[in-house]
GROMACS .gro file of C-alpha atoms in nm:
model
  367
    1MET     CA    1  10.417   9.730  11.096
    2LYS     CA    2  10.458   9.982  11.376
    3LYS     CA    3  10.346  10.339  11.336
    4ASN     CA    4  10.636  10.583  11.276
    5ALA     CA    5  10.875  10.295  11.200
    6TYR     CA    6  11.118  10.325  10.910
    7VAL     CA    7  11.067  10.092  10.615
    8VAL     CA    8  11.298  10.023  10.319
    9ASP     CA    9  11.196   9.876   9.984
   10VAL     CA   10  11.451   9.669   9.795
   11SER     CA   11  11.495   9.495   9.460
   12SER     CA   12  11.774   9.318   9.273
   13TYR     CA   13  11.968   9.647   9.276
   14ASN     CA   14  12.007   9.615   9.653
   15PRO     CA   15  12.221   9.364   9.843
   16SER     CA   16  12.088   9.030   9.961
   17ASP     CA   17  12.203   9.107  10.315
   18LEU     CA   18  11.982   9.380  10.462
   19SER     CA   19  12.202   9.446  10.767
   20THR     CA   20  12.294   9.796  10.650
   21TYR     CA   21  11.929   9.901  10.651
   22LYS     CA   22  11.865   9.738  10.985
   23ASN     CA   23  12.163   9.923  11.132
   24CYS     CA   24  12.024  10.252  10.996
   25GLY     CA   25  11.704  10.196  11.191
   26ALA     CA   26  11.472  10.019  10.945
   27THR     CA   27  11.242   9.767  11.111
   28MET     CA   28  11.060   9.652  10.798
   29ALA     CA   29  11.165   9.561  10.442
   30ILE     CA   30  10.941   9.546  10.135
   31VAL     CA   31  11.099   9.316   9.878
   32LYS     CA   32  11.026   9.323   9.506
   33VAL     CA   33  10.903   8.976   9.410
   34SER     CA   34  10.810   9.010   9.044
   35GLU     CA   35  10.741   9.221   8.737
   36GLY     CA   36  10.494   9.129   8.466
   37VAL     CA   37  10.462   8.750   8.426
   38ALA     CA   38  10.818   8.657   8.331
   39TYR     CA   39  11.049   8.821   8.586
   40ARG     CA   40  11.122   8.729   8.946
   41ASN     CA   41  11.370   8.914   9.165
   42PRO     CA   42  11.673   8.679   9.175
   43LYS     CA   43  11.766   8.812   9.521
   44GLY     CA   44  11.411   8.804   9.653
   45ALA     CA   45  11.432   8.484   9.855
   46ALA     CA   46  11.766   8.584  10.010
   47GLN     CA   47  11.640   8.935  10.096
   48ILE     CA   48  11.328   8.796  10.262
   49ALA     CA   49  11.536   8.543  10.455
   50SER     CA   50  11.779   8.818  10.560
   51ALA     CA   51  11.494   9.040  10.684
   52LYS     CA   52  11.351   8.755  10.889
   53SER     CA   53  11.690   8.665  11.038
   54LEU     CA   54  11.741   9.028  11.141
   55GLY     CA   55  11.404   9.043  11.313
   56MET     CA   56  11.261   9.280  11.053
   57GLU     CA   57  10.901   9.260  10.942
   58CYS     CA   58  10.883   9.160  10.578
   59ALA     CA   59  10.648   9.247  10.291
   60GLY     CA   60  10.656   9.225   9.913
   61TYR     CA   61  10.561   9.420   9.602
   62PHE     CA   62  10.530   9.359   9.230
   63PHE     CA   63  10.583   9.608   8.949
   64CYS     CA   64  10.287   9.639   8.711
   65THR     CA   65  10.309   9.645   8.331
   66PHE     CA   66   9.942   9.572   8.260
   67SER     CA   67   9.837   9.940   8.230
   68ASN     CA   68   9.461   9.891   8.280
   69ASP     CA   69   9.406   9.556   8.108
   70LEU     CA   70   9.199   9.334   8.338
   71ASN     CA   71   9.334   9.005   8.205
   72GLY     CA   72   9.687   9.130   8.242
   73ALA     CA   73   9.614   9.258   8.590
   74ARG     CA   74   9.484   8.921   8.705
   75ALA     CA   75   9.773   8.731   8.548
   76GLN     CA   76  10.039   8.958   8.698
   77ALA     CA   77   9.881   8.950   9.043
   78LEU     CA   78   9.864   8.569   9.037
   79TYR     CA   79  10.228   8.557   8.928
   80ALA     CA   80  10.320   8.792   9.212
   81VAL     CA   81  10.140   8.574   9.466
   82GLU     CA   82  10.313   8.263   9.334
   83SER     CA   83  10.649   8.444   9.343
   84ALA     CA   84  10.592   8.564   9.699
   85LYS     CA   85  10.518   8.211   9.817
   86ILE     CA   86  10.820   8.068   9.637
   87MET     CA   87  11.043   8.331   9.800
   88GLY     CA   88  10.914   8.256  10.147
   89LEU     CA   89  10.693   8.558  10.216
   90SER     CA   90  10.466   8.451  10.500
   91GLY     CA   91  10.090   8.450  10.461
   92GLY     CA   92   9.925   8.753  10.617
   93SER     CA   93  10.212   8.979  10.509
   94TYR     CA   94  10.160   9.290  10.302
   95LEU     CA   95  10.191   9.250   9.925
   96ALA     CA   96  10.178   9.572   9.726
   97THR     CA   97  10.070   9.652   9.372
   98ASP     CA   98  10.330   9.895   9.235
   99TRP     CA   99  10.136  10.087   8.968
  100GLU     CA  100  10.335  10.371   8.817
  101THR     CA  101  10.482  10.494   8.490
  102GLY     CA  102  10.742  10.260   8.343
  103THR     CA  103  10.978  10.266   8.048
  104GLY     CA  104  11.115  10.011   7.804
  105ALA     CA  105  11.032   9.654   7.904
  106SER     CA  106  10.877   9.795   8.220
  107TYR     CA  107  10.636  10.019   8.029
  108ASN     CA  108  10.306  10.084   8.206
  109ASN     CA  109  10.053  10.322   8.051
  110VAL     CA  110   9.891  10.525   8.329
  111ASN     CA  111   9.678  10.743   8.101
  112GLY     CA  112   9.408  10.496   8.000
  113GLY     CA  113   9.130  10.656   8.206
  114LYS     CA  114   9.075  10.680   8.582
  115SER     CA  115   8.784  10.434   8.600
  116LYS     CA  116   8.956  10.158   8.402
  117ASN     CA  117   9.284  10.213   8.585
  118THR     CA  118   9.104  10.179   8.917
  119GLN     CA  119   8.922   9.861   8.814
  120ALA     CA  120   9.245   9.694   8.705
  121VAL     CA  121   9.436   9.791   9.018
  122LEU     CA  122   9.149   9.683   9.243
  123LEU     CA  123   9.143   9.345   9.071
  124THR     CA  124   9.508   9.285   9.164
  125MET     CA  125   9.433   9.372   9.524
  126ASP     CA  126   9.139   9.129   9.526
  127VAL     CA  127   9.366   8.852   9.397
  128ILE     CA  128   9.623   8.931   9.666
  129ALA     CA  129   9.361   8.933   9.943
  130SER     CA  130   9.213   8.605   9.820
  131ALA     CA  131   9.558   8.446   9.846
  132GLY     CA  132   9.587   8.539  10.213
  133TYR     CA  133   9.807   8.848  10.185
  134LYS     CA  134   9.720   9.206  10.284
  135PRO     CA  135   9.703   9.431   9.975
  136LEU     CA  136   9.862   9.772   9.937
  137LEU     CA  137   9.870  10.010   9.641
  138TYR     CA  138  10.194  10.195   9.571
  139SER     CA  139  10.229  10.498   9.346
  140GLY     CA  140  10.328  10.863   9.346
  141ALA     CA  141  10.102  11.121   9.505
  142TYR     CA  142  10.025  11.289   9.171
  143LEU     CA  143   9.916  10.968   8.997
  144LEU     CA  144   9.700  10.863   9.289
  145LYS     CA  145   9.523  11.199   9.285
  146SER     CA  146   9.479  11.225   8.909
  147ASN     CA  147   9.473  10.874   8.758
  148ILE     CA  148   9.323  10.650   9.028
  149ASP     CA  149   8.994  10.683   9.213
  150THR     CA  150   9.140  10.618   9.557
  151SER     CA  151   8.796  10.646   9.720
  152VAL     CA  152   8.698  10.325   9.540
  153ILE     CA  153   9.018  10.152   9.648
  154LEU     CA  154   8.973  10.262  10.009
  155SER     CA  155   8.608  10.153  10.017
  156HIS     CA  156   8.735   9.797   9.964
  157TYR     CA  157   9.070   9.821  10.145
  158PRO     CA  158   9.085  10.101  10.405
  159ASN     CA  159   9.424  10.256  10.478
  160SER     CA  160   9.591  10.067  10.195
  161LEU     CA  161   9.788  10.338  10.013
  162TRP     CA  162  10.166  10.348   9.999
  163VAL     CA  163  10.242  10.693   9.863
  164ALA     CA  164  10.567  10.842   9.728
  165SER     CA  165  10.602  11.216   9.792
  166TYR     CA  166  10.936  11.391   9.841
  167PRO     CA  167  11.098  11.716   9.723
  168THR     CA  168  11.460  11.610   9.669
  169SER     CA  169  11.690  11.318   9.591
  170ASN     CA  170  11.955  11.454   9.825
  171ALA     CA  171  12.045  11.246  10.128
  172VAL     CA  172  11.763  11.248  10.385
  173SER     CA  173  11.762  11.082  10.725
  174THR     CA  174  11.420  11.182  10.862
  175ALA     CA  175  11.082  11.257  10.709
  176ASN     CA  176  10.994  11.621  10.636
  177MET     CA  177  10.631  11.641  10.746
  178ASN     CA  178  10.571  11.944  10.522
  179TYR     CA  179  10.559  11.699  10.229
  180PHE     CA  180  10.322  11.446  10.380
  181PRO     CA  181  10.087  11.354  10.092
  182ALA     CA  182   9.742  11.514  10.108
  183ILE     CA  183   9.558  11.190  10.040
  184PRO     CA  184   9.325  10.996  10.275
  185GLY     CA  185   9.403  10.635  10.356
  186VAL     CA  186   9.784  10.647  10.365
  187ALA     CA  187   9.944  10.343  10.529
  188LEU     CA  188  10.304  10.409  10.424
  189TRP     CA  189  10.466  10.731  10.307
  190GLN     CA  190  10.780  10.699  10.095
  191PHE     CA  191  10.962  11.018  10.191
  192THR     CA  192  11.298  10.969  10.015
  193ASP     CA  193  11.488  10.772   9.753
  194ASN     CA  194  11.822  10.840   9.922
  195TRP     CA  195  11.786  10.747  10.285
  196ASN     CA  196  12.092  10.838  10.492
  197GLY     CA  197  12.290  10.884  10.170
  198ILE     CA  198  12.280  10.513  10.082
  199HIS     CA  199  12.056  10.563   9.774
  200THR     CA  200  11.776  10.346   9.908
  201ASP     CA  201  11.402  10.419   9.912
  202ALA     CA  202  11.267  10.469  10.262
  203SER     CA  203  10.915  10.508  10.395
  204ILE     CA  204  10.760  10.581  10.731
  205ALA     CA  205  10.465  10.381  10.861
  206VAL     CA  206  10.152  10.589  10.917
  207ILE     CA  207   9.952  10.301  11.062
  208ASP     CA  208  10.009  10.012  11.299
  209SER     CA  209   9.944   9.658  11.188
  210ASP     CA  210   9.590   9.693  11.323
  211ASN     CA  211   9.530   9.926  11.025
  212LYS     CA  212   9.451  10.245  11.215
  213ASN     CA  213   9.577  10.575  11.080
  214ASN     CA  214   9.496  10.947  11.088
  215ALA     CA  215   9.154  10.884  10.932
  216GLU     CA  216   9.064  10.709  11.256
  217GLY     CA  217   9.193  10.958  11.510
  218ASP     CA  218   9.554  11.055  11.445
  219GLU     CA  219   9.519  11.426  11.511
  220ASP     CA  220   9.875  11.509  11.408
  221MET     CA  221   9.868  11.354  11.061
  222GLY     CA  222   9.519  11.493  11.007
  223TRP     CA  223   9.612  11.846  11.113
  224HIS     CA  224   9.571  12.083  10.816
  225PRO     CA  225   9.563  12.444  10.943
  226GLU     CA  226   9.429  12.723  10.724
  227ILE     CA  227   9.637  13.041  10.725
  228ASN     CA  228   9.660  13.377  10.551
  229VAL     CA  229   9.861  13.377  10.229
  230THR     CA  230  10.128  13.603  10.380
  231GLU     CA  231  10.189  13.390  10.690
  232LEU     CA  232  10.492  13.164  10.731
  233GLY     CA  233  10.317  12.869  10.895
  234ARG     CA  234  10.203  12.696  11.213
  235PHE     CA  235  10.366  12.487  11.487
  236LYS     CA  236  10.180  12.224  11.690
  237VAL     CA  237  10.322  12.080  12.013
  238THR     CA  238  10.318  11.700  11.995
  239ARG     CA  239  10.562  11.603  12.269
  240PRO     CA  240  10.340  11.433  12.534
  241ASP     CA  241  10.498  11.618  12.827
  242GLY     CA  242  10.489  11.954  12.649
  243ALA     CA  243  10.740  12.178  12.471
  244GLN     CA  244  10.987  12.411  12.642
  245LEU     CA  245  11.007  12.770  12.517
  246TYR     CA  246  11.351  12.928  12.478
  247LYS     CA  247  11.471  13.290  12.452
  248ASP     CA  248  11.708  13.215  12.162
  249SER     CA  249  11.705  13.021  11.835
  250ASP     CA  250  12.006  12.819  11.955
  251LEU     CA  251  11.777  12.680  12.227
  252THR     CA  252  12.030  12.743  12.505
  253ILE     CA  253  11.827  12.978  12.730
  254PRO     CA  254  11.502  12.819  12.850
  255ILE     CA  255  11.223  13.050  12.967
  256ALA     CA  256  11.145  12.960  13.327
  257GLY     CA  257  10.803  12.801  13.365
  258ALA     CA  258  10.727  12.828  12.994
  259VAL     CA  259  10.635  12.475  12.891
  260LYS     CA  260  10.346  12.463  12.645
  261PRO     CA  261  10.114  12.158  12.660
  262ALA     CA  262  10.072  11.900  12.386
  263GLY     CA  263   9.812  12.001  12.131
  264GLY     CA  264   9.880  12.374  12.148
  265THR     CA  265   9.922  12.550  11.812
  266TYR     CA  266  10.121  12.865  11.740
  267LYS     CA  267  10.177  13.105  11.453
  268ILE     CA  268  10.532  13.087  11.315
  269PHE     CA  269  10.712  13.417  11.262
  270LYS     CA  270  11.060  13.286  11.182
  271ALA     CA  271  11.240  12.953  11.144
  272ARG     CA  272  11.609  12.898  11.205
  273ASN     CA  273  11.846  12.609  11.278
  274GLY     CA  274  11.575  12.361  11.373
  275ALA     CA  275  11.385  12.616  11.581
  276VAL     CA  276  11.067  12.814  11.516
  277ASN     CA  277  10.978  13.155  11.657
  278ALA     CA  278  10.632  13.199  11.810
  279GLY     CA  279  10.665  13.576  11.852
  280GLY     CA  280  10.916  13.797  12.033
  281GLN     CA  281  11.181  13.599  12.218
  282GLN     CA  282  10.987  13.274  12.214
  283TRP     CA  283  11.146  12.980  12.034
  284PHE     CA  284  11.037  12.617  12.010
  285SER     CA  285  11.253  12.324  11.911
  286GLN     CA  286  11.103  12.166  11.601
  287ALA     CA  287  11.177  11.828  11.760
  288ASP     CA  288  10.899  11.903  12.011
  289GLY     CA  289  10.621  11.933  11.756
  290LEU     CA  290  10.493  11.940  11.403
  291THR     CA  291  10.592  12.231  11.180
  292LYS     CA  292  10.388  12.318  10.874
  293VAL     CA  293  10.530  12.592  10.652
  294ASN     CA  294  10.347  12.786  10.382
  295PRO     CA  295  10.555  12.710  10.068
  296LEU     CA  296  10.434  13.034   9.904
  297SER     CA  297  10.612  13.231  10.174
  298VAL     CA  298  10.948  13.115  10.037
  299ASN     CA  299  10.867  13.032   9.674
  300GLN     CA  300  10.590  13.212   9.483
  301LYS     CA  301  10.582  12.927   9.227
  302ALA     CA  302  10.567  12.643   9.478
  303LYS     CA  303  10.372  12.340   9.356
  304GLY     CA  304  10.091  12.144   9.516
  305ILE     CA  305   9.938  12.437   9.707
  306ILE     CA  306   9.564  12.447   9.772
  307CYS     CA  307   9.370  12.762   9.861
  308LYS     CA  308   9.023  12.788  10.013
  309ILE     CA  309   8.786  13.073   9.937
  310ILE     CA  310   8.673  13.250  10.257
  311ALA     CA  311   8.484  13.550  10.112
  312ASP     CA  312   8.131  13.567   9.971
  313ASP     CA  313   8.236  13.804   9.692
  314ALA     CA  314   8.537  13.629   9.537
  315TYR     CA  315   8.575  13.644   9.158
  316THR     CA  316   8.853  13.560   8.917
  317GLN     CA  317   9.002  13.822   8.686
  318ASN     CA  318   9.270  13.826   8.417
  319GLU     CA  319   9.476  14.117   8.552
  320THR     CA  320   9.661  14.160   8.880
  321THR     CA  321   9.513  14.503   8.940
  322PRO     CA  322   9.216  14.616   9.154
  323ASN     CA  323   8.865  14.673   9.022
  324CYS     CA  324   8.895  14.453   8.711
  325ALA     CA  325   8.581  14.291   8.574
  326GLY     CA  326   8.496  13.966   8.748
  327ILE     CA  327   8.495  13.662   8.521
  328LYS     CA  328   8.402  13.363   8.739
  329TYR     CA  329   8.237  13.354   9.081
  330LEU     CA  330   8.417  13.138   9.338
  331PRO     CA  331   8.184  13.013   9.613
  332ALA     CA  332   8.296  13.053   9.973
  333GLY     CA  333   8.434  12.724  10.101
  334SER     CA  334   8.547  12.600   9.758
  335SER     CA  335   8.908  12.490   9.712
  336TRP     CA  336   9.141  12.559   9.418
  337LYS     CA  337   9.487  12.453   9.308
  338VAL     CA  338   9.735  12.742   9.318
  339ILE     CA  339   9.968  12.784   9.021
  340SER     CA  340  10.166  13.078   9.160
  341LYS     CA  341  10.146  13.393   9.369
  342LYS     CA  342  10.178  13.731   9.199
  343GLY     CA  343  10.175  14.027   9.432
  344ASP     CA  344   9.837  14.047   9.604
  345TYR     CA  345   9.687  13.775   9.383
  346LEU     CA  346   9.690  13.398   9.349
  347GLU     CA  347   9.699  13.245   9.002
  348ILE     CA  348   9.448  12.961   8.996
  349GLY     CA  349   9.314  12.932   8.639
  350GLY     CA  350   9.341  13.028   8.271
  351GLU     CA  351   9.223  13.312   8.050
  352LYS     CA  352   8.882  13.157   7.985
  353ASP     CA  353   8.779  13.124   8.349
  354GLY     CA  354   8.998  13.405   8.481
  355ARG     CA  355   9.353  13.359   8.599
  356TYR     CA  356   9.372  13.544   8.930
  357VAL     CA  357   9.187  13.580   9.257
  358LEU     CA  358   9.263  13.835   9.529
  359ALA     CA  359   9.473  13.656   9.792
  360SER     CA  360   9.297  13.831  10.081
  361LYS     CA  361   8.980  13.642   9.990
  362CYS     CA  362   9.158  13.307  10.041
  363LYS     CA  363   9.327  13.093  10.299
  364ILE     CA  364   9.613  12.853  10.230
  365ILE     CA  365   9.557  12.496  10.348
  366LEU     CA  366   9.876  12.351  10.497
  367TRP     CA  367   9.901  11.979  10.427
   0.00000   0.00000   0.00000
């Protein structure tokens, strides 16, 4: 697995010949091998053989239906290992536990308690590792944050998370870094379920096969600037030889001698047509760096936003008006999930603890 490489995951719903995905730029395929203890992907062997013949790296995954039952977890992991071997998945390849909500025959209860869920999932990864494969855990960002103790998983298997996080099912060709999941230990990020309009899941590799990711020095993936609530965002130059500044958003008039070095960060004032404005007549191409936009600047009910308290006198209140009685003290440095923005206030809680905090006493963390 090469960092920044595109990866597709396939099942019996996909063709046996993976040439289409290879031609789109995928260099790795993750093939479903099994589900439960009675189903094997009938195309699995052919898909693995196709990936190998095309020079693609190959991995596998199995869909869980054990909820948090330890006996079921062990049995399904053993069945997955057996299936992977039968289908020709080479030893030392990645084999992922796909633990998510299911329906019907694929029902998987994810609400049985974080500790028990974690124990069951970890058991499958232990079985996989004992069989000579490299374990991964796949799920959506929300479930991994709320229903699994990922710190326990990562203490056993560093950089082993394969996380789904994307805003739309419309056709997507490249990853939108504004939706990179705010979870440590990500190895693969599934950024779309409709890659290039061919209705196929696609991920981008965050680590190389040596298992090094942003937690071990990737400054770009680990860059989480803190900005004022009213700001649009930040731009960081990542192109090794620097980023050219232009006088126009069409990027047709370069500013002589204005090449900003890699690592430089800039406040964003406007964004247009793949370009970001760094003030006045100064435009960067977004292709030359990493753009992180404050979702609250375009949608006051944007989800997944985190604010950090920066004042020593921050309190919640139940009205969006000045000088209301404080209900709950919020320590400086503490972080809170934002429900919405209402005027000069952020909604972060309920009536009991106080719904609103003055936005000027907070910073927004851009993930």
